[in-house]
Each structure stands twice: as structure tokens, then as C-alpha cells.
JSON list of C-alpha atoms in Angstrom, two decimals:
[
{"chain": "G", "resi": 88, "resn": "UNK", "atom": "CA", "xyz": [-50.39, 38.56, 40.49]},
{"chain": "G", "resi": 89, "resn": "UNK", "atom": "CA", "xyz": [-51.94, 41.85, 39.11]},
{"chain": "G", "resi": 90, "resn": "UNK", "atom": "CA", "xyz": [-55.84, 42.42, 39.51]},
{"chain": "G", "resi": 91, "resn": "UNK", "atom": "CA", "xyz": [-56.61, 41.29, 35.80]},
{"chain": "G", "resi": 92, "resn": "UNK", "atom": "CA", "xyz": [-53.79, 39.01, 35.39]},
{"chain": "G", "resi": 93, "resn": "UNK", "atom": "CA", "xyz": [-55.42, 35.92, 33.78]},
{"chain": "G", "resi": 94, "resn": "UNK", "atom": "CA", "xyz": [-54.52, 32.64, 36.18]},
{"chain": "G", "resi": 95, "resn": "UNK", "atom": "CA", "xyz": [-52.39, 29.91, 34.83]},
{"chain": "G", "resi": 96, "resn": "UNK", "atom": "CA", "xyz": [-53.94, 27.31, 32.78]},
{"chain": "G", "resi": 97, "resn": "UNK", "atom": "CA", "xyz": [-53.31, 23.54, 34.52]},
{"chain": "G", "resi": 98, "resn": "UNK", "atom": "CA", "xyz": [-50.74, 22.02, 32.51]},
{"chain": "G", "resi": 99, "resn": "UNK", "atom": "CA", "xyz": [-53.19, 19.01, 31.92]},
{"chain": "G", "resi": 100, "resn": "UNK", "atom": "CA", "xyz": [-55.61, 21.87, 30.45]},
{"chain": "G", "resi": 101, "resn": "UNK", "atom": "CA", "xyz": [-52.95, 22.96, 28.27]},
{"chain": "G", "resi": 102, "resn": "UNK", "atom": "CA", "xyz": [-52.01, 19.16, 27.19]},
{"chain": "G", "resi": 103, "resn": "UNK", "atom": "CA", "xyz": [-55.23, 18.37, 26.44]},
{"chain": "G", "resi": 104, "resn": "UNK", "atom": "CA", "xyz": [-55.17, 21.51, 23.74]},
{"chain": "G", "resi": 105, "resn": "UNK", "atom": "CA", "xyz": [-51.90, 20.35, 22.91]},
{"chain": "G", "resi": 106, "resn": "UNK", "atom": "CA", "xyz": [-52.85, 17.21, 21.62]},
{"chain": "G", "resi": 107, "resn": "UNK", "atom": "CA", "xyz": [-55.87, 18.08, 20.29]},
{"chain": "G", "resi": 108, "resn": "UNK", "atom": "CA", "xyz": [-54.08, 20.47, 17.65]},
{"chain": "G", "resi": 109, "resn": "UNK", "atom": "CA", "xyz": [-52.33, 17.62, 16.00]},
{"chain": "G", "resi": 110, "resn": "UNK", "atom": "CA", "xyz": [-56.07, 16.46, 14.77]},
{"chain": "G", "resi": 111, "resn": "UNK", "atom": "CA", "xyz": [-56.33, 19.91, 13.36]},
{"chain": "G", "resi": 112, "resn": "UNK", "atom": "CA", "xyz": [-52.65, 19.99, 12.14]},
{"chain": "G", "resi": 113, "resn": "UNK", "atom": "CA", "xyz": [-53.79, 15.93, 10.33]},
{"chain": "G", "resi": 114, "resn": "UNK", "atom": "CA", "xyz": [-57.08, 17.69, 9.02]},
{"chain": "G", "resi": 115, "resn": "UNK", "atom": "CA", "xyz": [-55.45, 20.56, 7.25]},
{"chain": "G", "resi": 116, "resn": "UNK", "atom": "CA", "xyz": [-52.53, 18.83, 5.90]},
{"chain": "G", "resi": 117, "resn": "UNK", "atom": "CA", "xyz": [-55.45, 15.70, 4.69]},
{"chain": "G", "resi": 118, "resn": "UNK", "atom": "CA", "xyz": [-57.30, 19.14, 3.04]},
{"chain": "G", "resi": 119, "resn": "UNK", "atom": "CA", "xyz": [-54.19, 20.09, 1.38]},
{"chain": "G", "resi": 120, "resn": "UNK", "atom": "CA", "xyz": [-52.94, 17.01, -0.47]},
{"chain": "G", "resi": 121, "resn": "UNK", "atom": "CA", "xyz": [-57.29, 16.66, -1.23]},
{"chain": "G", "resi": 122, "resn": "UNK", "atom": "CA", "xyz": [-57.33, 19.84, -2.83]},
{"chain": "G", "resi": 123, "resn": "UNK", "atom": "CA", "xyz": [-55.04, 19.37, -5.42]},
{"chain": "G", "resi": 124, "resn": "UNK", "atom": "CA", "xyz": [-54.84, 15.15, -5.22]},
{"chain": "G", "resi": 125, "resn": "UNK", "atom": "CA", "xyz": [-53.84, 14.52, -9.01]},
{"chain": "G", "resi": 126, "resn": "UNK", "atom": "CA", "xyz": [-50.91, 16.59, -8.40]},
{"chain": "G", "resi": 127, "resn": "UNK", "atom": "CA", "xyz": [-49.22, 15.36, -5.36]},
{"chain": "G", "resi": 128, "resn": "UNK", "atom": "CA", "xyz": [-46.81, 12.85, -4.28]},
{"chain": "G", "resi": 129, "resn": "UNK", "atom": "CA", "xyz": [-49.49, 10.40, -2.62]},
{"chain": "G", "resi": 130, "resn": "UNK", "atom": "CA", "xyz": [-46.96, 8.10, -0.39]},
{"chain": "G", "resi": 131, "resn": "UNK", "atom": "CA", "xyz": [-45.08, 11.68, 0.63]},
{"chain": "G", "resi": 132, "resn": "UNK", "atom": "CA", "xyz": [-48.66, 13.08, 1.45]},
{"chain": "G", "resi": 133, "resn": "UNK", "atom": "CA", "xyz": [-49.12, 10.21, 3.46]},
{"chain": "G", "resi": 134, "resn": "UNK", "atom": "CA", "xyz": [-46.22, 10.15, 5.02]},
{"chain": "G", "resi": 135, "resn": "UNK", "atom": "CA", "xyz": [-46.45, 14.01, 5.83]},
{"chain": "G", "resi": 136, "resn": "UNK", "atom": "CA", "xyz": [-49.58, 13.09, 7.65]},
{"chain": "G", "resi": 137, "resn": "UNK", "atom": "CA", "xyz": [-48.56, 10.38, 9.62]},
{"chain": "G", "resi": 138, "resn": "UNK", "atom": "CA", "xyz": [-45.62, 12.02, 11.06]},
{"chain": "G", "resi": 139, "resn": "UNK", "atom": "CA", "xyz": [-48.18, 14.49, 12.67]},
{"chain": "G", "resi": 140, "resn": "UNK", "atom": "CA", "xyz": [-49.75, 11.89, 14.14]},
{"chain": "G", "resi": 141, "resn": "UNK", "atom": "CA", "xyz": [-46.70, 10.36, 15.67]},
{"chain": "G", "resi": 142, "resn": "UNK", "atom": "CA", "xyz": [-46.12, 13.95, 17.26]},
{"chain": "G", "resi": 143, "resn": "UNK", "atom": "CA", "xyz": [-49.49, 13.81, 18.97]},
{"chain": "G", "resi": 144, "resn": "UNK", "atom": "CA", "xyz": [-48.80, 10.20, 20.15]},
{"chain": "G", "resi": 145, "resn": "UNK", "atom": "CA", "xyz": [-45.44, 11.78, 21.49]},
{"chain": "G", "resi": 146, "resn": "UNK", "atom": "CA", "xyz": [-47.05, 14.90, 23.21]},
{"chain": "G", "resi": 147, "resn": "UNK", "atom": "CA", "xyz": [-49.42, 12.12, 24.83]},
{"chain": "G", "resi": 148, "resn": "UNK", "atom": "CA", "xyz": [-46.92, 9.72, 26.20]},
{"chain": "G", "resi": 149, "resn": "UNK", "atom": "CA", "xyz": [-45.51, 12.63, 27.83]},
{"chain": "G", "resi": 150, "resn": "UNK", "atom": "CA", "xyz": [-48.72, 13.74, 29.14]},
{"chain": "G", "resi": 151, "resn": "UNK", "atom": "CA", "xyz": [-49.16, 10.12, 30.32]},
{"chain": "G", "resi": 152, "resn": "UNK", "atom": "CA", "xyz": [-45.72, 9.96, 32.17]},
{"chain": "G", "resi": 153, "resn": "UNK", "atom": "CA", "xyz": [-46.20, 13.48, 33.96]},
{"chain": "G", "resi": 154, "resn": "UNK", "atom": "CA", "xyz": [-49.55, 12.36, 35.30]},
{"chain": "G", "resi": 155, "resn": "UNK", "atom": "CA", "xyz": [-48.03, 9.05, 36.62]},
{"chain": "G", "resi": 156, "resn": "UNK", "atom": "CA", "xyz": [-45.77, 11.26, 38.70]},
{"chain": "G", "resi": 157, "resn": "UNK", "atom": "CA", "xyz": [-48.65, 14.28, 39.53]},
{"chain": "G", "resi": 158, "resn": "UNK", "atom": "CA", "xyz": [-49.58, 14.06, 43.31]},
{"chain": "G", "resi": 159, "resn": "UNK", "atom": "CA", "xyz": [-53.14, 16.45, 42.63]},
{"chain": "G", "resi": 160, "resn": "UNK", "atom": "CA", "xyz": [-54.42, 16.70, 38.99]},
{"chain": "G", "resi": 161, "resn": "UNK", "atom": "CA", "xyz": [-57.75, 19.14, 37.94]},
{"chain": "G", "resi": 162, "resn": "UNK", "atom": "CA", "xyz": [-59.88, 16.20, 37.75]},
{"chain": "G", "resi": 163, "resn": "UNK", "atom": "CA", "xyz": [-59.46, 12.33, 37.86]},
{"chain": "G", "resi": 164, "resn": "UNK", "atom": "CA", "xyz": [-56.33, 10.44, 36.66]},
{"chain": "G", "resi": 165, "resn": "UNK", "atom": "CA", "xyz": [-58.98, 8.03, 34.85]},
{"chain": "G", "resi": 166, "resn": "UNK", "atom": "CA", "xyz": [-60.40, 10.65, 33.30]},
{"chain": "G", "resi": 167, "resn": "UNK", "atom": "CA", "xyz": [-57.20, 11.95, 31.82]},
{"chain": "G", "resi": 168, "resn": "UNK", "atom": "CA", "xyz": [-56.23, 9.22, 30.89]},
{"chain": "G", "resi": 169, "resn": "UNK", "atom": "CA", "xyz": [-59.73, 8.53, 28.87]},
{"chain": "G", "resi": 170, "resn": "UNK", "atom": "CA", "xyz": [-59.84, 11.96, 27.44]},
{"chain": "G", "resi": 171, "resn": "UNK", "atom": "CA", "xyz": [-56.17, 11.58, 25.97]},
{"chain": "G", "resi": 172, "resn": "UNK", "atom": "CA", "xyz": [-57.27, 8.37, 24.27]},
{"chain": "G", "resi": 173, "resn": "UNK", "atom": "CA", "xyz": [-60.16, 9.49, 22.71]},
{"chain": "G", "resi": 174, "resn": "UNK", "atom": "CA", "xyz": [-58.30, 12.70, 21.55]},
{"chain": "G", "resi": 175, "resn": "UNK", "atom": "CA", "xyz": [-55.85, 9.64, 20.41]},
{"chain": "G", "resi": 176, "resn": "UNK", "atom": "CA", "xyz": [-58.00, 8.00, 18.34]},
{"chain": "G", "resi": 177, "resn": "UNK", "atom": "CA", "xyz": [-59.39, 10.96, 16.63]},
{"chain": "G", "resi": 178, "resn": "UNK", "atom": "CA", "xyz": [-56.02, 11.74, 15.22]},
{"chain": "G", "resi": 179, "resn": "UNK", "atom": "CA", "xyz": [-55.66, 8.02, 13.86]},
{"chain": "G", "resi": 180, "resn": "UNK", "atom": "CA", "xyz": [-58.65, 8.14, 12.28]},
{"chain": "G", "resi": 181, "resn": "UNK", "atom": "CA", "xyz": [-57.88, 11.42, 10.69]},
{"chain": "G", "resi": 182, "resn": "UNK", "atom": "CA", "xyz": [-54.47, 9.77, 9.43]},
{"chain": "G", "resi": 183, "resn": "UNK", "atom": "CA", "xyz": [-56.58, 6.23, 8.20]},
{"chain": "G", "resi": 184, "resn": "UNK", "atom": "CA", "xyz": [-57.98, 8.29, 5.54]},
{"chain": "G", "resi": 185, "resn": "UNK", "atom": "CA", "xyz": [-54.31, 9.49, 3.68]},
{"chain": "G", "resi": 186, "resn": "UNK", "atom": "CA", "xyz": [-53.41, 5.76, 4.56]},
{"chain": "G", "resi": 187, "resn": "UNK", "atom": "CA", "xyz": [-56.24, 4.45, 2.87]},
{"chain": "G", "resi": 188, "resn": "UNK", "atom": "CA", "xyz": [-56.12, 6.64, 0.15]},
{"chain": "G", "resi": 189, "resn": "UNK", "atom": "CA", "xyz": [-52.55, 5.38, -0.73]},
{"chain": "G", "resi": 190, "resn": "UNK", "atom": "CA", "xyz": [-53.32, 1.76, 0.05]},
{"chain": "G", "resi": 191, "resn": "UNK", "atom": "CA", "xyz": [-56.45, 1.41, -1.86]},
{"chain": "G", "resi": 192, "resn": "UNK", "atom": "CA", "xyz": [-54.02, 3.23, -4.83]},
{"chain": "G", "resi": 193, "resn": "UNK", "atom": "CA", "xyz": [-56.91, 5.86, -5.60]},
{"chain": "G", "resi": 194, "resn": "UNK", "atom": "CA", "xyz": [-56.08, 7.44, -8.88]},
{"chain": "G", "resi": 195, "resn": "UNK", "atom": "CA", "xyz": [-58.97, 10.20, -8.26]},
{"chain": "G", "resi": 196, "resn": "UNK", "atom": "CA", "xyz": [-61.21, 11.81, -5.55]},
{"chain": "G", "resi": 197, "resn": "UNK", "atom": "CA", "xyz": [-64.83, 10.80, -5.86]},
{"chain": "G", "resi": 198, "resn": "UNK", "atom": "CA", "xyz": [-66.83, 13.56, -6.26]},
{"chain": "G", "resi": 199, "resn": "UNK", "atom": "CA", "xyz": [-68.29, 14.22, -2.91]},
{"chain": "G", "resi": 200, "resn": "UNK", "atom": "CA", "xyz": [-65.22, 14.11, -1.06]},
{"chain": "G", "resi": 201, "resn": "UNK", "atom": "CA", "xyz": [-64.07, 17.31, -0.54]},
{"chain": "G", "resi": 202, "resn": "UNK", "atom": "CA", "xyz": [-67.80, 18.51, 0.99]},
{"chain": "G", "resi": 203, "resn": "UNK", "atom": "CA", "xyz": [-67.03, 15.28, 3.51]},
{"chain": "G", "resi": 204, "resn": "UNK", "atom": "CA", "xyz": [-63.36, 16.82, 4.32]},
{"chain": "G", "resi": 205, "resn": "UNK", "atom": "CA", "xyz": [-64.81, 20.31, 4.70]},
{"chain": "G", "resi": 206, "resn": "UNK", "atom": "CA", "xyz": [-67.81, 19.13, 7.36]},
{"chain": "G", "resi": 207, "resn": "UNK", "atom": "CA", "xyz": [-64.86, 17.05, 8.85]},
{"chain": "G", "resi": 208, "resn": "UNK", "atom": "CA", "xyz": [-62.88, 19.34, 9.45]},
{"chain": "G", "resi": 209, "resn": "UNK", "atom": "CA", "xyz": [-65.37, 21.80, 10.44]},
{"chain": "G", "resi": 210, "resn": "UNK", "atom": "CA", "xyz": [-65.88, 18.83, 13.32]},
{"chain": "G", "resi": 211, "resn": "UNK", "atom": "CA", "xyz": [-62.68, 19.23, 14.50]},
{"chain": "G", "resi": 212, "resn": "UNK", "atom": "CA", "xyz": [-62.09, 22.78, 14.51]},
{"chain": "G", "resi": 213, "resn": "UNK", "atom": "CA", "xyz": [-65.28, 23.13, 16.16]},
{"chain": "G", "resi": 214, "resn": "UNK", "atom": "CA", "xyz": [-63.57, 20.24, 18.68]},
{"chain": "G", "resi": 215, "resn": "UNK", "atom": "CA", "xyz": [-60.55, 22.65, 19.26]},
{"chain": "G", "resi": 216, "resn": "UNK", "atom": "CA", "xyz": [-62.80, 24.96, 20.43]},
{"chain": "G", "resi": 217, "resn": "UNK", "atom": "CA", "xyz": [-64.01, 22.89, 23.58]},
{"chain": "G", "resi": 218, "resn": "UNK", "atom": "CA", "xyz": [-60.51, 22.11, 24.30]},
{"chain": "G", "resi": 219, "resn": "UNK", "atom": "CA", "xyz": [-59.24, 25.70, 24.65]},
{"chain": "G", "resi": 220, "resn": "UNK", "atom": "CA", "xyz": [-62.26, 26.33, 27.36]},
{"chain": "G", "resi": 221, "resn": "UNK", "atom": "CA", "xyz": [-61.88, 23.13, 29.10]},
{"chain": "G", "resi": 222, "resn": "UNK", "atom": "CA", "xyz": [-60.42, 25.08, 32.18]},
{"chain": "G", "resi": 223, "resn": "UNK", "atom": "CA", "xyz": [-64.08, 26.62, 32.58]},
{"chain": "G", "resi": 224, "resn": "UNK", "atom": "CA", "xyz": [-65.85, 23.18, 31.84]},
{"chain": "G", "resi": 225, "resn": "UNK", "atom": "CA", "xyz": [-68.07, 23.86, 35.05]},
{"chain": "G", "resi": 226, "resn": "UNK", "atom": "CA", "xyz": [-69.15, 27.61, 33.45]},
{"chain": "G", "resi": 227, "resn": "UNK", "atom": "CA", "xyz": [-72.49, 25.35, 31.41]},
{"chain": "G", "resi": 228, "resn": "UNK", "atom": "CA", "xyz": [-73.11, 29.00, 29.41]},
{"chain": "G", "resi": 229, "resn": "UNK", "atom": "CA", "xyz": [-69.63, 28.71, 27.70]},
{"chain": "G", "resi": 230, "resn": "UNK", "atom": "CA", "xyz": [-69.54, 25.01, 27.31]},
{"chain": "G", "resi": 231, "resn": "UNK", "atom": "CA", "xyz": [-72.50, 23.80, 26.57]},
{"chain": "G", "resi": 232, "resn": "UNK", "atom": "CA", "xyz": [-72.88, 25.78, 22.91]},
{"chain": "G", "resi": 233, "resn": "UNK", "atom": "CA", "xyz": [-69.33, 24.57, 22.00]},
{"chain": "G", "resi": 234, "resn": "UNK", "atom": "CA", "xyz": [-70.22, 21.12, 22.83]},
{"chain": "G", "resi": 235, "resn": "UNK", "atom": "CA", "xyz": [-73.96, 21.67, 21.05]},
{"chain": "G", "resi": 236, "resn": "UNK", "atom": "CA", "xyz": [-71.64, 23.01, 17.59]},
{"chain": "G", "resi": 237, "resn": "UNK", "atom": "CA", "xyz": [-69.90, 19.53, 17.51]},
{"chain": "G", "resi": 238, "resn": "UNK", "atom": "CA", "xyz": [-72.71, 17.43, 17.74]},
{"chain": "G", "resi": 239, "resn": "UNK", "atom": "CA", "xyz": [-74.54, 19.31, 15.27]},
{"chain": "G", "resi": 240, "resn": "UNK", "atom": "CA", "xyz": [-71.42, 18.50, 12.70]},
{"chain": "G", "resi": 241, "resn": "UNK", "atom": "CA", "xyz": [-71.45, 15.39, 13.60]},
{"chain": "G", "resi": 242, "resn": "UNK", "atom": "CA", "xyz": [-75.54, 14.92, 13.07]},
{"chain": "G", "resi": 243, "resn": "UNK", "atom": "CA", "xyz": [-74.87, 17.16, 10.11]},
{"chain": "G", "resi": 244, "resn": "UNK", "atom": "CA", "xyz": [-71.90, 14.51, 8.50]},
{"chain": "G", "resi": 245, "resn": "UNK", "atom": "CA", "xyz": [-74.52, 11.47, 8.98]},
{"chain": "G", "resi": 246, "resn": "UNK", "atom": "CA", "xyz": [-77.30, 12.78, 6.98]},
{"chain": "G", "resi": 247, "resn": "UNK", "atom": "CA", "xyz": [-74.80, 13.56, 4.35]},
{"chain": "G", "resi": 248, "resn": "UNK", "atom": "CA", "xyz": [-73.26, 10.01, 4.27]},
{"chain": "G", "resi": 249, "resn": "UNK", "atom": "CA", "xyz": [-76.96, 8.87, 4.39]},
{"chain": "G", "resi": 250, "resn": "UNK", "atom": "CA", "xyz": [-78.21, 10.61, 1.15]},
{"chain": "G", "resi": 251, "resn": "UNK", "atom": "CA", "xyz": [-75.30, 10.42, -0.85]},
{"chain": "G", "resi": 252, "resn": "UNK", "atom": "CA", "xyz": [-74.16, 6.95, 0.14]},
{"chain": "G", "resi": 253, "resn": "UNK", "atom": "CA", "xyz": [-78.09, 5.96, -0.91]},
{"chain": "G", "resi": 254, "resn": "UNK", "atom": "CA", "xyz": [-77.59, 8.28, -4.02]},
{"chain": "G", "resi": 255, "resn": "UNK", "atom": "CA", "xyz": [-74.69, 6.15, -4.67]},
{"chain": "G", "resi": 256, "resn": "UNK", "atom": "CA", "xyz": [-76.72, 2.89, -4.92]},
{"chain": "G", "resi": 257, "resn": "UNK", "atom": "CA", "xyz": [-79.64, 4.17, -6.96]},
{"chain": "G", "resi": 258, "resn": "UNK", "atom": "CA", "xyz": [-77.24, 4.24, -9.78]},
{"chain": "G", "resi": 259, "resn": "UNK", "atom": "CA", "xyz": [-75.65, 0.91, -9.33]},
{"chain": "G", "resi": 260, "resn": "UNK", "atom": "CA", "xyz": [-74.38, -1.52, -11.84]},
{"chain": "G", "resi": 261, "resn": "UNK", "atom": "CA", "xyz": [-72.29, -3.82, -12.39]},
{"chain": "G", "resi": 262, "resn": "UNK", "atom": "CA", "xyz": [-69.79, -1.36, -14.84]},
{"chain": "G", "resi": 263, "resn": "UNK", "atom": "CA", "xyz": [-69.77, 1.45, -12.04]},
{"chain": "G", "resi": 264, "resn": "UNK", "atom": "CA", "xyz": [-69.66, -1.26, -8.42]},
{"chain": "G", "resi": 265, "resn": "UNK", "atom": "CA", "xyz": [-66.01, -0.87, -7.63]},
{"chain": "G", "resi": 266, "resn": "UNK", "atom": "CA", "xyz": [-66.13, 2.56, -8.38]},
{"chain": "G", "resi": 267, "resn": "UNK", "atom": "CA", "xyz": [-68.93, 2.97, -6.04]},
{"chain": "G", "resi": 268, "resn": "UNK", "atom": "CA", "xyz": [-67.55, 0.72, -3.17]},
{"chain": "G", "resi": 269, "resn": "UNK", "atom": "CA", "xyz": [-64.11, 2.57, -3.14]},
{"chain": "G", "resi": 270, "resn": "UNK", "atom": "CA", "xyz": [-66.89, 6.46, -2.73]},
{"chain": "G", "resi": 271, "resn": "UNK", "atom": "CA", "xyz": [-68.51, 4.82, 0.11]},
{"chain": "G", "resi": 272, "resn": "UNK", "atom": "CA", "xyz": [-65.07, 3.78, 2.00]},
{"chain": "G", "resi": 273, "resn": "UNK", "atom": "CA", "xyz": [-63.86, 6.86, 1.53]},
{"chain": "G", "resi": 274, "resn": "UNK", "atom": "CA", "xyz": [-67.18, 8.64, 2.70]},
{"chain": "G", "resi": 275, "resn": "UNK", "atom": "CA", "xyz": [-66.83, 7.00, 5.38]},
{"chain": "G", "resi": 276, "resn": "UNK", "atom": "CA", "xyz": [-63.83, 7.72, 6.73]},
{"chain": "G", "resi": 277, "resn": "UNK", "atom": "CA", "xyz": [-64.85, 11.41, 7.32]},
{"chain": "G", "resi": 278, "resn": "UNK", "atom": "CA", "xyz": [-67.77, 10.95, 8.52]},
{"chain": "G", "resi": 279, "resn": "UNK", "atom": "CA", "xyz": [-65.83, 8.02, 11.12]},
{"chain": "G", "resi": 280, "resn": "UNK", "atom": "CA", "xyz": [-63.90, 11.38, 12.07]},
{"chain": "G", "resi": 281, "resn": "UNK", "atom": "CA", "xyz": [-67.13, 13.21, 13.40]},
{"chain": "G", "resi": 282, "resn": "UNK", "atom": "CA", "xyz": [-68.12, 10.35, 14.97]},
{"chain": "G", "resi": 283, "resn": "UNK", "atom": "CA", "xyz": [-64.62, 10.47, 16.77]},
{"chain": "G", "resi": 284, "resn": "UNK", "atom": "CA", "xyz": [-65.36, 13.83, 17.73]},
{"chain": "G", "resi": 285, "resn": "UNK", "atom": "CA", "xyz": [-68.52, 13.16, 19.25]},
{"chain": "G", "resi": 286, "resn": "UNK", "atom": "CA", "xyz": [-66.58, 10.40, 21.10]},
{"chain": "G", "resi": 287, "resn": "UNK", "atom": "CA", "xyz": [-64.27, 13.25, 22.48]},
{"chain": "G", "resi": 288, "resn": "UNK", "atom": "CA", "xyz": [-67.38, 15.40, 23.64]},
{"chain": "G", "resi": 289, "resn": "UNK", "atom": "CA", "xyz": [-69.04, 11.89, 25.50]},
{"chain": "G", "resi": 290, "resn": "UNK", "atom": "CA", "xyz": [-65.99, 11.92, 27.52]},
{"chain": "G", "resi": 291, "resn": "UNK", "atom": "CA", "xyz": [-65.97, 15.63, 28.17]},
{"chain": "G", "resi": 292, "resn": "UNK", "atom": "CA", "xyz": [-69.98, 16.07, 29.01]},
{"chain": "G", "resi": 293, "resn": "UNK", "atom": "CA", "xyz": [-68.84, 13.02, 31.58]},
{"chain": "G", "resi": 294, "resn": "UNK", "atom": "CA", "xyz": [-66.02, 15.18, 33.23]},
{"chain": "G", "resi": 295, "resn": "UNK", "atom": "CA", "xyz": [-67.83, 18.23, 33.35]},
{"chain": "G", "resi": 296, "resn": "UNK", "atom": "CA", "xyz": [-70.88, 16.29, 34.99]},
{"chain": "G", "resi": 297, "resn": "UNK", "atom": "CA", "xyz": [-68.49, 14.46, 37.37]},
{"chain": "G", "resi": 298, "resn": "UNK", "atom": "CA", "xyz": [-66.82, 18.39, 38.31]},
{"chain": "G", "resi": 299, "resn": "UNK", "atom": "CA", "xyz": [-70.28, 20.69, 38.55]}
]
């Protein structure tokens, strides 16, 4: 290996990236079909979206069988295991909100929801971030203002439900209540993907803790 040759990334490193991209690969194509919702095929949006997320779950049943075979991993099978959940379930929530879009049979955005997608996805690119560096998570100088950025979003996406979900109510009645309900929902679905995020960052503080 050359003087400045980089070292190889541990596969599980690289997997963990991997399957993280699919959330950002759900996000954008969510953004897309948002951005110009009156216009699209709704069921093929959704459909577009969940196939993504049946890629990740692909990527992480193969990361799950390789590390069932792995004699030495970078740190604990458990904690693998944990991390590829959460990054799991951050993906499905990310494909809940096409789903729910179609289900519910939305016929248009409410106002507010492409500044929810935007700090969303913000979340999750920010996310992407701490998964690239993971193979430094001891270095505290690198990690710890990546994993300060995503909790910020996240703290950032629950004052924003707050105000405008209480916005929402100061204008109540009974002519404008379903219309309401099906805003808040939907609010919340984005802001249930930061919170997701956050999730992922629990689990990594925990491993880098666990590895200093």
C-alpha cells in the first residue's frame, strides 16, 4: 500500500452507507412526486417509492447474512444488527408518507408540507453524512458536529410541527376539521422521519461510546 493510499473501508462501514442511501434515494423521490403532486400518477409515485425501500430491505438482509457468517466484525454483532434496524425503520417511515398519501386519497398538499419535506430531508441528508464517517466514529472532532447537525433538524422539525399544528387549531371549525386532521397526519409524518433520524444517531452516540 502506497504512503497516502487511503485504507479500506470495513465492508460493514460501507453497508451501513449503503443502506442508509435508500432513505435519501425515498426522500428525493417523496420530494419529487411533492413538488408537482396535482400532476402525477399518485399509486405509480407510490409504488416508485416503495420499490426503493424494498432495495434497502434487500441490501440489509444481505448485510444480515454476511455478518452471521463474519468471524471478527468493527464493532459488536448486536450493534450491527441494531444500527441496520434503525436505518430500517427510517426508510419505512420515509415510504409511510407516499403510502399514506395514496391511502388517505389526498387530492392536494396542505400548505405547509413542502417546508416539512424540505427540513426532512435536510434530516436525512444531514444523517448520510454520519454514515460516510462512521469508520472514524472514535475521531469526537469529526463526529460529534455531524451528529450535533441532526439533532438540531430534528429539534428544528418539532418546533415547526408545534406552531403550525397549534396554528392549525386556532382556526378550527366544524366546515374546515377534516381538512385540518388530514394537515396534521401528514405533518406528522415528516416530522416522525426526524425523529427516526435521531433514533439512528441514539444508536450511533452508543457505538461510538462503547468503541472510544
Amino acid at each position: 500500500m502506497g504512503l497516502f493510499q487511503k485504507k479500506k473501508t470495513n465492508y460493514f462501514f460501507e453497508q451501513f452507507t449503503r443502506v442508509g442511501s435508500y432513505s435519501q434515494k425515498a426522500m428525493e423521490k417523496v420530494l419529487e412526486g411533492l413538488r408537482s403532486f396535482s400532476t402525477i400518477d399518485v399509486v405509480q409515485w407510490k409504488n416508485e417509492v416503495h420499490e426503493i425501500e424494498h432495495e434497502a430491505d434487500v441490501i440489509k438482509h444481505e448485510t444480515e447474512e454476511r455478518l452471521a457468517k463474519e468471524f471478527m466484525t468493527p464493532i459488536d454483532r448486536e450493534d450491527i444488527f441494531l444500527l441496520l434496524d434503525n436505518l430500517d425503520d427510517l426508510t419505512d417511515s420515509i415510504d409511510e408518507i407516499s403510502y399514506k398519501l395514496y391511502l388517505r386519497d389526498y387530492r392536494e398538499l396542505p400548505e405547509k408540507t413542502l417546508l416539512f419535506a424540505e427540513v426532512a430531508n435536510r434530516a436525512v441528508l444531514s444523517l448520510q453524512e454520519v454514515l460516510k464517517n462512521l469508520d472514524s466514529l472514535t475521531n469526537k472532532k469529526l463526529m460529534d458536529p455531524l451528529i450535533e447537525r441532526v439533532r438540531d433538524i430534528e429539534e428544528e422539525a418539532d418546533h415547526l410541527y408545534e406552531e403550525n399544528v397549534h396554528e392549525l387549531y386556532r382556526n378550527i371549525s366544524p366546515e374546515r376539521d377534516f381538512e385540518i386532521r388530514l394537515s396534521e397526519k401528514l405533518y406528522g409524518l415528516f416530522e416522525y422521519v426526524t425523529d427516526q433520524c435521531r433514533d439512528v444517531i441514539k444508536t450511533i452516540e452508543i457505538i461510538i461510546y462503547k468503541n472510544l
